[in-house]
Amino acid sequence: MSARRASHAGSWYTDSGSDLSRQLDRWLSAADLSHGPARAIIAPHAGYAYCGACGAFAYRQVSPVVVKRIFILGPSHHVRLRGCALSVAKKYKTPLYDLKIDNEVNAELEKTGQFSWMDMKTDEDEHSIEMHLPYIAKVMEDFKDQFTIVPILVGSLNPDQEAQYGSLLAPYFMDPTNLFVISSDFCHWGQRFSYTYYDRSCGPIHKCIEQLDKQGMDIIETLSPSAFTEYLRKYNNTICGRHPIGVMLGAVKALQDQGFKNMSFKFLKYAQSSQCIDMDDSSVSYASGSLIFEN
């Protein structure tokens, strides 16, 4: 039985199950349930020291009683990928407990001819999916044998492909027992990220970054894929999960085109790893939000 190791445990987050459980509990209890039950969430994938507290605001919106299957869409940081890829693993290890992969859904997705398979090395090198697993294990711990996961590595898609994968996943979005986790950090600012956009009229650099991110977040809340694409084109904001976000927006658009208009996305928390003041500084931003289907 092929299991993916928790390759970033012990560095990006603690490898002690009891410490991790306590940490996640603390962060979750500091967040309010205000926009749930979530059908999809956007949450960050950095080291927990930086973004653990922010991520809790997304995971707090999840209703574990309802959820039976969790799709995790993470951007590919290390391999060039033109489409989307599925995992060959049968389970994913976490310091809390192992998560089972949904073989049935993987087979359905493979049948579409639109998905490749990532090998175990690619899977274990990538952090964008793994950083969500402890949170998933934590919020689902009372139902640990009653749910499966569908990890999807998302490549550098163009807007048409985002729409295409969105349409393909739209039927799964319709099912209230499914949850979609969209893995993304927001602005990576500084020379080490080759991104130093600065509009001096905003005041200090960190304020400018916040304004830039919030503009993008406001556009995501409108649920318009074309407006989000246009925003990225205009500012090139270094939102690393822009393609998974694009796929989510594509799915929502496909459902709206079928007459489902009752979806609402709301960001609940925003944070920066540090506050940039001069041009030599650098920071990464994080945002957590939730998509609900209103009755």
Coordinates of C-alpha atoms in Angstrom, one line a residue:
M1 CA 0.0 0.0 0.0
S2 CA 1.7 3.2 -1.1
A3 CA 1.7 5.9 1.5
R4 CA 2.9 9.5 1.0
R5 CA 5.2 10.5 3.9
A6 CA 4.5 13.7 5.8
S7 CA 7.7 15.0 4.3
H8 CA 7.5 18.6 5.7
A9 CA 6.6 17.5 9.3
G10 CA 9.4 18.5 11.6
S11 CA 10.3 21.5 9.6
W12 CA 7.3 23.4 8.2
Y13 CA 5.2 22.2 11.2
T14 CA 5.8 20.0 14.2
D15 CA 6.0 16.3 13.8
S16 CA 4.6 15.7 17.3
G17 CA 0.9 14.6 17.0
S18 CA 0.0 15.9 20.4
D19 CA 1.7 19.3 20.0
L20 CA 0.2 19.7 16.6
S21 CA -3.3 18.8 17.8
R22 CA -3.1 21.3 20.7
Q23 CA -1.7 24.0 18.3
L24 CA -4.5 23.5 15.8
D25 CA -7.2 23.5 18.6
R26 CA -5.9 26.8 19.9
W27 CA -5.9 28.4 16.4
L28 CA -9.4 27.1 15.6
S29 CA -10.9 28.2 18.9
A30 CA -9.6 31.8 18.2
A31 CA -11.5 31.9 14.9
D32 CA -15.3 32.5 14.5
L33 CA -17.7 30.5 12.5
S34 CA -19.3 33.2 10.5
H35 CA -19.5 32.1 6.8
G36 CA -20.4 28.4 6.8
P37 CA -20.9 25.6 6.1
A38 CA -18.1 25.9 3.6
R39 CA -18.4 24.2 0.2
A40 CA -14.9 25.5 -0.7
I41 CA -12.2 27.4 1.2
I42 CA -9.1 29.3 0.2
A43 CA -6.3 28.9 2.8
P44 CA -2.5 29.4 2.9
H45 CA 0.2 26.8 2.6
A46 CA 3.2 28.3 4.3
G47 CA 5.0 27.1 7.5
Y48 CA 2.5 27.1 10.4
A49 CA 4.6 29.6 12.4
Y50 CA 3.7 32.1 9.7
C51 CA 0.2 31.2 8.6
G52 CA -1.3 28.6 11.0
A53 CA -3.4 31.1 12.8
C54 CA -4.7 32.6 9.6
G55 CA -5.6 29.2 8.1
A56 CA -7.9 28.5 11.1
F57 CA -10.3 31.1 9.9
A58 CA -11.0 29.1 6.8
Y59 CA -11.1 25.7 8.5
R60 CA -13.5 27.0 11.2
Q61 CA -16.2 27.3 8.5
V62 CA -16.1 23.5 7.7
S63 CA -18.9 21.3 8.9
P64 CA -17.3 17.9 9.6
V65 CA -20.8 16.3 10.1
V66 CA -21.6 16.9 6.5
V67 CA -18.3 16.4 4.7
K68 CA -17.5 13.0 3.2
R69 CA -14.9 13.9 0.6
I70 CA -12.3 16.6 0.4
F71 CA -10.7 17.8 -2.8
I72 CA -7.4 19.6 -2.3
L73 CA -6.2 21.8 -5.2
G74 CA -2.6 22.9 -4.8
P75 CA -0.3 24.7 -7.2
S76 CA 2.8 23.0 -8.5
H77 CA 6.0 24.7 -7.1
H78 CA 8.7 22.4 -8.5
V79 CA 7.6 20.6 -11.7
R80 CA 6.3 22.1 -14.9
L81 CA 2.8 20.9 -15.4
R82 CA 0.5 21.9 -18.2
G83 CA -2.6 20.4 -16.8
C84 CA -3.6 18.8 -13.5
A85 CA -2.3 15.7 -11.9
L86 CA -3.6 13.1 -9.4
S87 CA -1.7 11.2 -6.7
V88 CA -0.6 7.6 -7.1
A89 CA -0.6 7.2 -3.3
K90 CA -3.3 5.2 -1.5
K91 CA -3.0 7.3 1.7
Y92 CA -1.4 10.4 3.0
K93 CA 0.3 10.3 6.4
T94 CA 0.0 13.1 8.9
P95 CA 1.3 13.3 12.5
L96 CA -2.4 12.9 13.6
Y97 CA -3.6 10.0 11.5
D98 CA -3.5 8.8 7.9
L99 CA -5.9 10.2 5.3
K100 CA -7.4 7.9 2.7
I101 CA -7.3 8.7 -1.0
D102 CA -10.6 8.4 -3.0
N103 CA -9.7 5.8 -5.6
E104 CA -13.2 5.9 -7.1
V105 CA -13.1 9.7 -7.8
N106 CA -9.5 9.4 -9.1
A107 CA -10.8 6.8 -11.6
E108 CA -13.7 9.0 -12.6
L109 CA -11.3 11.9 -13.2
E110 CA -8.8 9.8 -15.1
K111 CA -11.6 8.7 -17.5
T112 CA -12.0 12.3 -18.6
G113 CA -8.5 12.2 -20.2
Q114 CA -7.6 15.6 -18.6
F115 CA -5.5 14.4 -15.7
S116 CA -2.0 13.0 -15.5
W117 CA -0.5 11.2 -12.5
M118 CA 2.3 12.7 -10.3
D119 CA 4.9 10.3 -9.1
M120 CA 5.6 9.9 -5.4
K121 CA 8.7 12.1 -5.5
T122 CA 6.8 15.0 -7.0
D123 CA 4.1 14.4 -4.5
E124 CA 6.4 14.4 -1.5
D125 CA 8.5 17.4 -2.7
E126 CA 5.4 19.6 -3.0
H127 CA 4.1 21.4 0.1
S128 CA 1.0 23.1 -1.3
I129 CA -1.2 20.1 -0.6
E130 CA 0.5 18.7 2.5
M131 CA 0.2 21.9 4.5
H132 CA -3.6 21.4 4.5
L133 CA -3.5 17.8 5.7
P134 CA -3.1 18.4 9.5
Y135 CA -5.9 20.9 9.4
I136 CA -8.1 18.5 7.5
A137 CA -7.3 15.7 9.9
K138 CA -8.0 18.0 12.9
V139 CA -11.4 19.3 11.8
M140 CA -12.5 15.8 10.7
E141 CA -11.1 13.9 13.7
D142 CA -14.5 12.8 15.0
F143 CA -15.3 11.2 11.6
K144 CA -11.8 9.9 10.7
D145 CA -13.0 6.7 9.0
Q146 CA -15.8 8.3 7.2
F147 CA -14.2 10.6 4.6
T148 CA -11.7 10.4 1.7
I149 CA -9.4 13.0 0.0
V150 CA -8.8 13.8 -3.6
P151 CA -5.5 15.7 -4.0
I152 CA -5.1 17.5 -7.3
L153 CA -1.8 19.2 -8.3
V154 CA -2.7 22.2 -10.5
G155 CA -0.2 23.3 -13.2
S156 CA 0.2 26.6 -15.1
L157 CA -3.2 26.7 -16.7
N158 CA -4.4 29.4 -19.1
P159 CA -7.8 30.9 -18.5
D160 CA -9.5 28.5 -20.9
Q161 CA -8.1 25.5 -19.1
E162 CA -9.1 27.0 -15.7
A163 CA -12.7 27.2 -17.1
Q164 CA -12.4 23.7 -18.6
Y165 CA -11.2 22.1 -15.3
G166 CA -13.8 24.2 -13.4
S167 CA -16.6 22.7 -15.6
L168 CA -15.3 19.3 -15.1
L169 CA -15.3 19.6 -11.3
A170 CA -18.6 21.6 -11.1
P171 CA -20.8 18.5 -10.6
Y172 CA -18.6 17.7 -7.5
F173 CA -19.1 21.2 -6.2
M174 CA -22.8 20.7 -6.4
D175 CA -22.7 17.9 -3.8
P176 CA -22.9 19.2 -0.3
T177 CA -20.9 16.3 1.1
N178 CA -17.9 17.5 -0.9
L179 CA -15.5 20.2 0.3
F180 CA -12.9 21.9 -1.9
V181 CA -9.7 23.2 -0.3
I182 CA -8.0 25.8 -2.6
S183 CA -4.4 26.2 -1.5
S184 CA -2.9 29.6 -2.1
D185 CA -0.7 32.2 -0.4
F186 CA -1.1 35.8 -1.6
C187 CA 1.5 38.5 -2.5
H188 CA 5.2 37.3 -2.4
W189 CA 6.9 40.7 -2.2
G190 CA 10.6 41.5 -2.4
Q191 CA 13.7 41.1 -4.5
R192 CA 14.0 37.4 -3.7
F193 CA 10.6 36.9 -5.3
S194 CA 11.4 39.3 -8.2
Y195 CA 8.3 41.3 -7.3
T196 CA 8.6 44.8 -5.9
Y197 CA 5.5 46.6 -7.1
Y198 CA 5.1 49.8 -5.0
D199 CA 2.6 52.6 -5.3
R200 CA 3.9 55.3 -3.0
S201 CA 0.6 57.0 -2.7
C202 CA -0.5 54.1 -0.4
G203 CA 2.0 55.0 2.3
P204 CA 4.4 52.3 3.6
I205 CA 5.2 49.3 1.4
H206 CA 3.2 46.8 3.6
K207 CA 0.1 49.0 3.2
C208 CA 0.5 49.0 -0.6
I209 CA 0.9 45.2 -0.5
E210 CA -2.3 44.9 1.6
Q211 CA -4.2 47.2 -0.7
L212 CA -3.1 45.2 -3.7
D213 CA -4.0 41.9 -2.1
K214 CA -7.4 43.2 -0.9
Q215 CA -8.2 44.4 -4.4
G216 CA -7.6 40.8 -5.6
M217 CA -9.6 39.4 -2.7
D218 CA -12.5 41.8 -3.5
I219 CA -12.5 40.5 -7.1
I220 CA -12.5 36.9 -5.9
E221 CA -15.5 37.7 -3.8
T222 CA -17.4 38.8 -6.9
L223 CA -16.7 35.2 -8.3
S224 CA -15.8 36.6 -11.7
P225 CA -13.1 34.5 -13.4
S226 CA -12.5 37.1 -16.1
A227 CA -12.1 40.0 -13.6
F228 CA -9.6 37.9 -11.6
T229 CA -7.6 37.1 -14.8
E230 CA -7.6 40.8 -15.7
Y231 CA -6.4 41.8 -12.2
L232 CA -3.5 39.4 -12.5
R233 CA -2.7 40.7 -15.9
K234 CA -2.6 44.2 -14.7
Y235 CA -0.6 43.9 -11.5
N236 CA 1.1 40.5 -11.9
N237 CA 0.5 39.9 -8.2
T238 CA 2.4 36.9 -7.1
I239 CA -0.6 34.9 -5.8
C240 CA 0.9 31.4 -6.1
G241 CA -2.4 29.6 -6.0
R242 CA -3.9 31.7 -8.8
H243 CA -4.6 28.7 -11.0
P244 CA -6.4 26.6 -8.3
I245 CA -8.4 29.8 -7.5
G246 CA -9.1 30.1 -11.2
V247 CA -10.4 26.6 -11.3
M248 CA -12.7 27.3 -8.4
L249 CA -14.0 30.4 -10.1
G250 CA -14.5 28.4 -13.3
A251 CA -16.6 25.8 -11.4
V252 CA -18.7 28.5 -9.9
K253 CA -19.2 30.1 -13.3
A254 CA -20.2 26.8 -14.8
L255 CA -22.8 26.4 -12.1
Q256 CA -24.1 30.0 -12.5
D257 CA -24.5 29.3 -16.2
Q258 CA -26.6 26.3 -15.3
G259 CA -28.8 28.6 -13.2
F260 CA -27.3 28.2 -9.7
K261 CA -27.0 31.8 -8.5
N262 CA -26.9 31.3 -4.7
M263 CA -23.1 31.2 -4.1
S264 CA -21.3 33.6 -1.9
F265 CA -17.6 33.9 -1.1
K266 CA -16.2 35.8 1.8
F267 CA -12.6 36.4 3.0
L268 CA -12.4 36.2 6.8
K269 CA -8.8 36.9 7.6
Y270 CA -5.7 38.5 6.1
A271 CA -2.1 38.5 7.4
Q272 CA 1.5 39.1 6.3
S273 CA 4.6 37.2 7.4
S274 CA 6.2 40.6 8.3
Q275 CA 5.7 44.3 7.5
C276 CA 7.8 45.6 4.6
I277 CA 9.1 49.1 5.2
D278 CA 12.0 49.4 2.8
M279 CA 12.9 47.9 -0.6
D280 CA 15.3 45.3 0.8
D281 CA 12.5 43.8 2.9
S282 CA 10.4 40.8 1.9
S283 CA 7.1 39.3 3.0
V284 CA 4.4 36.8 2.0
S285 CA 0.7 37.5 2.5
Y286 CA -2.0 35.0 3.6
A287 CA -5.8 35.1 3.2
S288 CA -8.5 32.7 4.3
G289 CA -12.0 32.6 3.0
S290 CA -15.1 30.5 2.5
L291 CA -17.6 29.8 -0.3
I292 CA -21.1 28.9 0.8
F293 CA -24.2 27.8 -1.1
E294 CA -27.1 29.8 0.3
N295 CA -30.5 28.2 0.5

